Amino acid sequence: MIEVSIFFGLLGLLTGLGMWLISAEGDKRLFFPLTIVGMTAGWLTGLFWNYATGGLSVPLYAVTFPVIASIFTSAVILLYLPPPRISAKVSDRLAKISVGIFIALAFFISFTAIPLAGVTVAETENYTGITAQSVETMTITEEVAKTLVQPPTNQIPIEINALKSTVSLFSTLDEGVVGKYLYFKITFTVSKYNWVKPYVKILIFEDKDENGEISRGDTLYKATNYKVVTSQGSWRANVKYVNGEPSQEIFVVRWGGEDVYLPIIHGDVTRWKDDTQYTFSNTPEGYKPPNDMLSWNDDKLMETIKSFEVIPAGSSETIEGKIFCTKPGKYLMLVEAFDARYCDPFEHWFNDKPIAKKVIPFEVKEEQKPEITIDWTIGLALAGVGVPTAFLVSRRW
C-alpha cells in the first residue's frame, strides 16, 4: 500500500533532517544527502514492509524501522564517505543524544509489545462438549441463500470496511492473483452503544454465477486455503486437532444435521491446549495462531468461552487474514457481526441474527506480466536518481 511507503518515507525524511541538525550541526553541504537518503531509506523500508506483511496495517513498533534505517544510512554518510563529513571524533553532546535516542526506541518497542486489557464480561454458558463434524466445503441451496442475504437487525450500529492487497516484487494489487496470497483487513467501527459481547463470522464463497451476491449454486471456499486472525489481539477463531495432533482452522461444522457457521469471539477462552505452540495446515505456508483459539479435538469442542471483551462505542477493531488463491474467478467474503446477548454464538445458520453484515466481492486473476506500480517506481527513482543527485548538488556548494 503506497500510504505505508509515504508514511515511512516521511519518518525517514524527518530522521535525516534531525541527523543533519544534530550530527552535521547544520552544515549546508550535508542537507540534501542526509534528507534525501533518509527519505529513501524510509521509503524502501515501507516497500519491504508491504512485501513481507501485505501492508494493510502498521503496528506501533514498526514505525521504528524507517527511523533506524535512516539513522544507519546517515551514519554511513557522516562517517565513511569522503568529505564533507563530520569529524571522526564524536562530541559528548552527540554521544549523549544518540544514546538517548536508542534508549527511547527500545522503550517504545517494549511498551508497544505490552497487551492492553479492556473491559470484560463473563460468559456463563458452557459450550464444552459440543459434538459436530467440520465441513470443508459445501454448495449453497436456495434456502440458505435467502437467509444469508437477509438484512441485519442493526441493534448496534456497526460499520464494516475491508482492505485487500496482493503484494509481489515491484507491484501491489487490490485483487487476488493465482498462486499468491491475498491479504485482507476487516475493520468494525462501533458508532454508538457498546458492543458488549462481540463475535463475528467470516466465510468465503466462490461466486459461481458471478452475480456479486450469495446465491444458489455458490460454493464455500475450501477451508484450508485461507486463515483468519493472523495478528495478536483478543480475537479467537476455531482450530481442530485430530487425535490430539494439530489439523486445521475450521469455519463451518455440521451439528444435529444442520450447519453451524463458527464464531470468532472477541474475548478469552478456557484452555485445553495452547494453540500458539502449534502449526495448522491452512494455506501452503501453514497457520500458527497468534492467540489461543477455541480448540476442537476430532469432532468435540474441548474449550468454552470464558469472557467477552467489550468494544466500546466510538472505537474500532480489526481482523486480519490471508487467502491463498488457487484459481481465477470471482469470490465473495461474507462478514457478519453479532452480540451474544441477542444470539447464541453456536446457533444453526437459519437462526443467526447478525447485527451488521457486509458482502465483500473480490476477483482472482491469472498472474500477468509484472507491472511496476507507483510506490516501487518512486522508490527506485529515489535510490537510483535522487540520492546521486543530492550528492552532486552538495559537491557544488
PDB file of N, CA and C in Angstrom, residues 126-160:
ATOM      1  N   ASN A 126     -21.762 -22.703  29.053  1.00  0.00           N
ATOM      2  CA  ASN A 126     -20.639 -23.617  28.848  1.00  0.00           C
ATOM      3  C   ASN A 126     -20.867 -24.411  27.553  1.00  0.00           C
ATOM      4  N   TYR A 127     -19.985 -24.187  26.570  1.00  0.00           N
ATOM      5  CA  TYR A 127     -20.134 -24.846  25.272  1.00  0.00           C
ATOM      6  C   TYR A 127     -19.239 -26.076  25.138  1.00  0.00           C
ATOM      7  N   THR A 128     -18.450 -26.359  26.154  1.00  0.00           N
ATOM      8  CA  THR A 128     -17.570 -27.517  26.102  1.00  0.00           C
ATOM      9  C   THR A 128     -18.386 -28.791  25.864  1.00  0.00           C
ATOM     10  N   GLY A 129     -17.889 -29.619  24.969  1.00  0.00           N
ATOM     11  CA  GLY A 129     -18.556 -30.901  24.724  1.00  0.00           C
ATOM     12  C   GLY A 129     -19.451 -30.925  23.508  1.00  0.00           C
ATOM     13  N   ILE A 130     -19.649 -29.772  22.859  1.00  0.00           N
ATOM     14  CA  ILE A 130     -20.419 -29.785  21.605  1.00  0.00           C
ATOM     15  C   ILE A 130     -19.753 -30.755  20.633  1.00  0.00           C
ATOM     16  N   THR A 131     -20.551 -31.601  20.039  1.00  0.00           N
ATOM     17  CA  THR A 131     -20.027 -32.581  19.079  1.00  0.00           C
ATOM     18  C   THR A 131     -20.551 -32.249  17.685  1.00  0.00           C
ATOM     19  N   ALA A 132     -19.645 -31.994  16.755  1.00  0.00           N
ATOM     20  CA  ALA A 132     -20.035 -31.609  15.396  1.00  0.00           C
ATOM     21  C   ALA A 132     -18.908 -31.947  14.443  1.00  0.00           C
ATOM     22  N   GLN A 133     -19.240 -32.232  13.207  1.00  0.00           N
ATOM     23  CA  GLN A 133     -18.257 -32.572  12.191  1.00  0.00           C
ATOM     24  C   GLN A 133     -17.888 -31.334  11.379  1.00  0.00           C
ATOM     25  N   SER A 134     -16.587 -31.122  11.185  1.00  0.00           N
ATOM     26  CA  SER A 134     -16.146 -29.966  10.406  1.00  0.00           C
ATOM     27  C   SER A 134     -16.493 -30.150   8.932  1.00  0.00           C
ATOM     28  N   VAL A 135     -16.777 -29.042   8.266  1.00  0.00           N
ATOM     29  CA  VAL A 135     -17.181 -29.036   6.861  1.00  0.00           C
ATOM     30  C   VAL A 135     -16.110 -28.322   6.052  1.00  0.00           C
ATOM     31  N   GLU A 136     -15.543 -29.020   5.059  1.00  0.00           N
ATOM     32  CA  GLU A 136     -14.504 -28.435   4.208  1.00  0.00           C
ATOM     33  C   GLU A 136     -15.085 -27.472   3.187  1.00  0.00           C
ATOM     34  N   THR A 137     -16.145 -27.890   2.517  1.00  0.00           N
ATOM     35  CA  THR A 137     -16.790 -27.058   1.516  1.00  0.00           C
ATOM     36  C   THR A 137     -18.243 -27.502   1.392  1.00  0.00           C
ATOM     37  N   MET A 138     -19.055 -26.685   0.765  1.00  0.00           N
ATOM     38  CA  MET A 138     -20.470 -27.032   0.575  1.00  0.00           C
ATOM     39  C   MET A 138     -21.032 -26.151  -0.530  1.00  0.00           C
ATOM     40  N   THR A 139     -22.169 -26.572  -1.065  1.00  0.00           N
ATOM     41  CA  THR A 139     -22.851 -25.803  -2.101  1.00  0.00           C
ATOM     42  C   THR A 139     -24.081 -25.147  -1.499  1.00  0.00           C
ATOM     43  N   ILE A 140     -24.245 -23.856  -1.793  1.00  0.00           N
ATOM     44  CA  ILE A 140     -25.348 -23.082  -1.226  1.00  0.00           C
ATOM     45  C   ILE A 140     -26.678 -23.485  -1.878  1.00  0.00           C
ATOM     46  N   THR A 141     -27.662 -23.771  -1.049  1.00  0.00           N
ATOM     47  CA  THR A 141     -29.007 -24.076  -1.545  1.00  0.00           C
ATOM     48  C   THR A 141     -29.825 -22.787  -1.614  1.00  0.00           C
ATOM     49  N   GLU A 142     -30.976 -22.860  -2.223  1.00  0.00           N
ATOM     50  CA  GLU A 142     -31.860 -21.699  -2.333  1.00  0.00           C
ATOM     51  C   GLU A 142     -32.264 -21.197  -0.951  1.00  0.00           C
ATOM     52  N   GLU A 143     -32.562 -22.126  -0.043  1.00  0.00           N
ATOM     53  CA  GLU A 143     -32.993 -21.746   1.305  1.00  0.00           C
ATOM     54  C   GLU A 143     -31.882 -21.031   2.065  1.00  0.00           C
ATOM     55  N   VAL A 144     -30.667 -21.554   1.965  1.00  0.00           N
ATOM     56  CA  VAL A 144     -29.526 -20.921   2.641  1.00  0.00           C
ATOM     57  C   VAL A 144     -29.248 -19.555   2.047  1.00  0.00           C
ATOM     58  N   ALA A 145     -29.316 -19.451   0.730  1.00  0.00           N
ATOM     59  CA  ALA A 145     -29.051 -18.178   0.065  1.00  0.00           C
ATOM     60  C   ALA A 145     -30.021 -17.089   0.528  1.00  0.00           C
ATOM     61  N   LYS A 146     -31.299 -17.440   0.651  1.00  0.00           N
ATOM     62  CA  LYS A 146     -32.290 -16.465   1.088  1.00  0.00           C
ATOM     63  C   LYS A 146     -31.991 -15.971   2.501  1.00  0.00           C
ATOM     64  N   THR A 147     -31.510 -16.867   3.347  1.00  0.00           N
ATOM     65  CA  THR A 147     -31.199 -16.478   4.723  1.00  0.00           C
ATOM     66  C   THR A 147     -29.965 -15.583   4.780  1.00  0.00           C
ATOM     67  N   LEU A 148     -28.950 -15.925   4.000  1.00  0.00           N
ATOM     68  CA  LEU A 148     -27.691 -15.178   4.059  1.00  0.00           C
ATOM     69  C   LEU A 148     -27.813 -13.758   3.508  1.00  0.00           C
ATOM     70  N   VAL A 149     -28.791 -13.507   2.669  1.00  0.00           N
ATOM     71  CA  VAL A 149     -28.949 -12.158   2.116  1.00  0.00           C
ATOM     72  C   VAL A 149     -29.945 -11.321   2.915  1.00  0.00           C
ATOM     73  N   GLN A 150     -30.479 -11.879   4.000  1.00  0.00           N
ATOM     74  CA  GLN A 150     -31.404 -11.105   4.832  1.00  0.00           C
ATOM     75  C   GLN A 150     -30.675  -9.930   5.473  1.00  0.00           C
ATOM     76  N   PRO A 151     -31.335  -8.778   5.625  1.00  0.00           N
ATOM     77  CA  PRO A 151     -30.674  -7.614   6.230  1.00  0.00           C
ATOM     78  C   PRO A 151     -30.397  -7.854   7.710  1.00  0.00           C
ATOM     79  N   PRO A 152     -29.389  -7.171   8.271  1.00  0.00           N
ATOM     80  CA  PRO A 152     -29.075  -7.311   9.696  1.00  0.00           C
ATOM     81  C   PRO A 152     -30.106  -6.608  10.564  1.00  0.00           C
ATOM     82  N   THR A 153     -30.048  -6.864  11.868  1.00  0.00           N
ATOM     83  CA  THR A 153     -31.009  -6.257  12.800  1.00  0.00           C
ATOM     84  C   THR A 153     -30.660  -4.820  13.146  1.00  0.00           C
ATOM     85  N   ASN A 154     -29.375  -4.445  13.007  1.00  0.00           N
ATOM     86  CA  ASN A 154     -28.907  -3.087  13.329  1.00  0.00           C
ATOM     87  C   ASN A 154     -29.189  -2.689  14.779  1.00  0.00           C
ATOM     88  N   GLN A 155     -29.220  -3.662  15.686  1.00  0.00           N
ATOM     89  CA  GLN A 155     -29.427  -3.327  17.101  1.00  0.00           C
ATOM     90  C   GLN A 155     -28.291  -2.494  17.657  1.00  0.00           C
ATOM     91  N   ILE A 156     -27.090  -2.726  17.130  1.00  0.00           N
ATOM     92  CA  ILE A 156     -25.930  -1.890  17.452  1.00  0.00           C
ATOM     93  C   ILE A 156     -25.356  -1.418  16.120  1.00  0.00           C
ATOM     94  N   PRO A 157     -25.364  -0.126  15.852  1.00  0.00           N
ATOM     95  CA  PRO A 157     -24.831   0.349  14.569  1.00  0.00           C
ATOM     96  C   PRO A 157     -23.329   0.078  14.455  1.00  0.00           C
ATOM     97  N   ILE A 158     -22.971  -0.764  13.502  1.00  0.00           N
ATOM     98  CA  ILE A 158     -21.566  -1.116  13.267  1.00  0.00           C
ATOM     99  C   ILE A 158     -21.281  -0.989  11.782  1.00  0.00           C
ATOM    100  N   GLU A 159     -20.240  -0.254  11.455  1.00  0.00           N
ATOM    101  CA  GLU A 159     -19.820  -0.117  10.060  1.00  0.00           C
ATOM    102  C   GLU A 159     -18.686  -1.099   9.789  1.00  0.00           C
ATOM    103  N   ILE A 160     -18.813  -1.856   8.707  1.00  0.00           N
ATOM    104  CA  ILE A 160     -17.805  -2.855   8.338  1.00  0.00           C
ATOM    105  C   ILE A 160     -17.105  -2.405   7.058  1.00  0.00           C
TER     106      ILE A 160
END
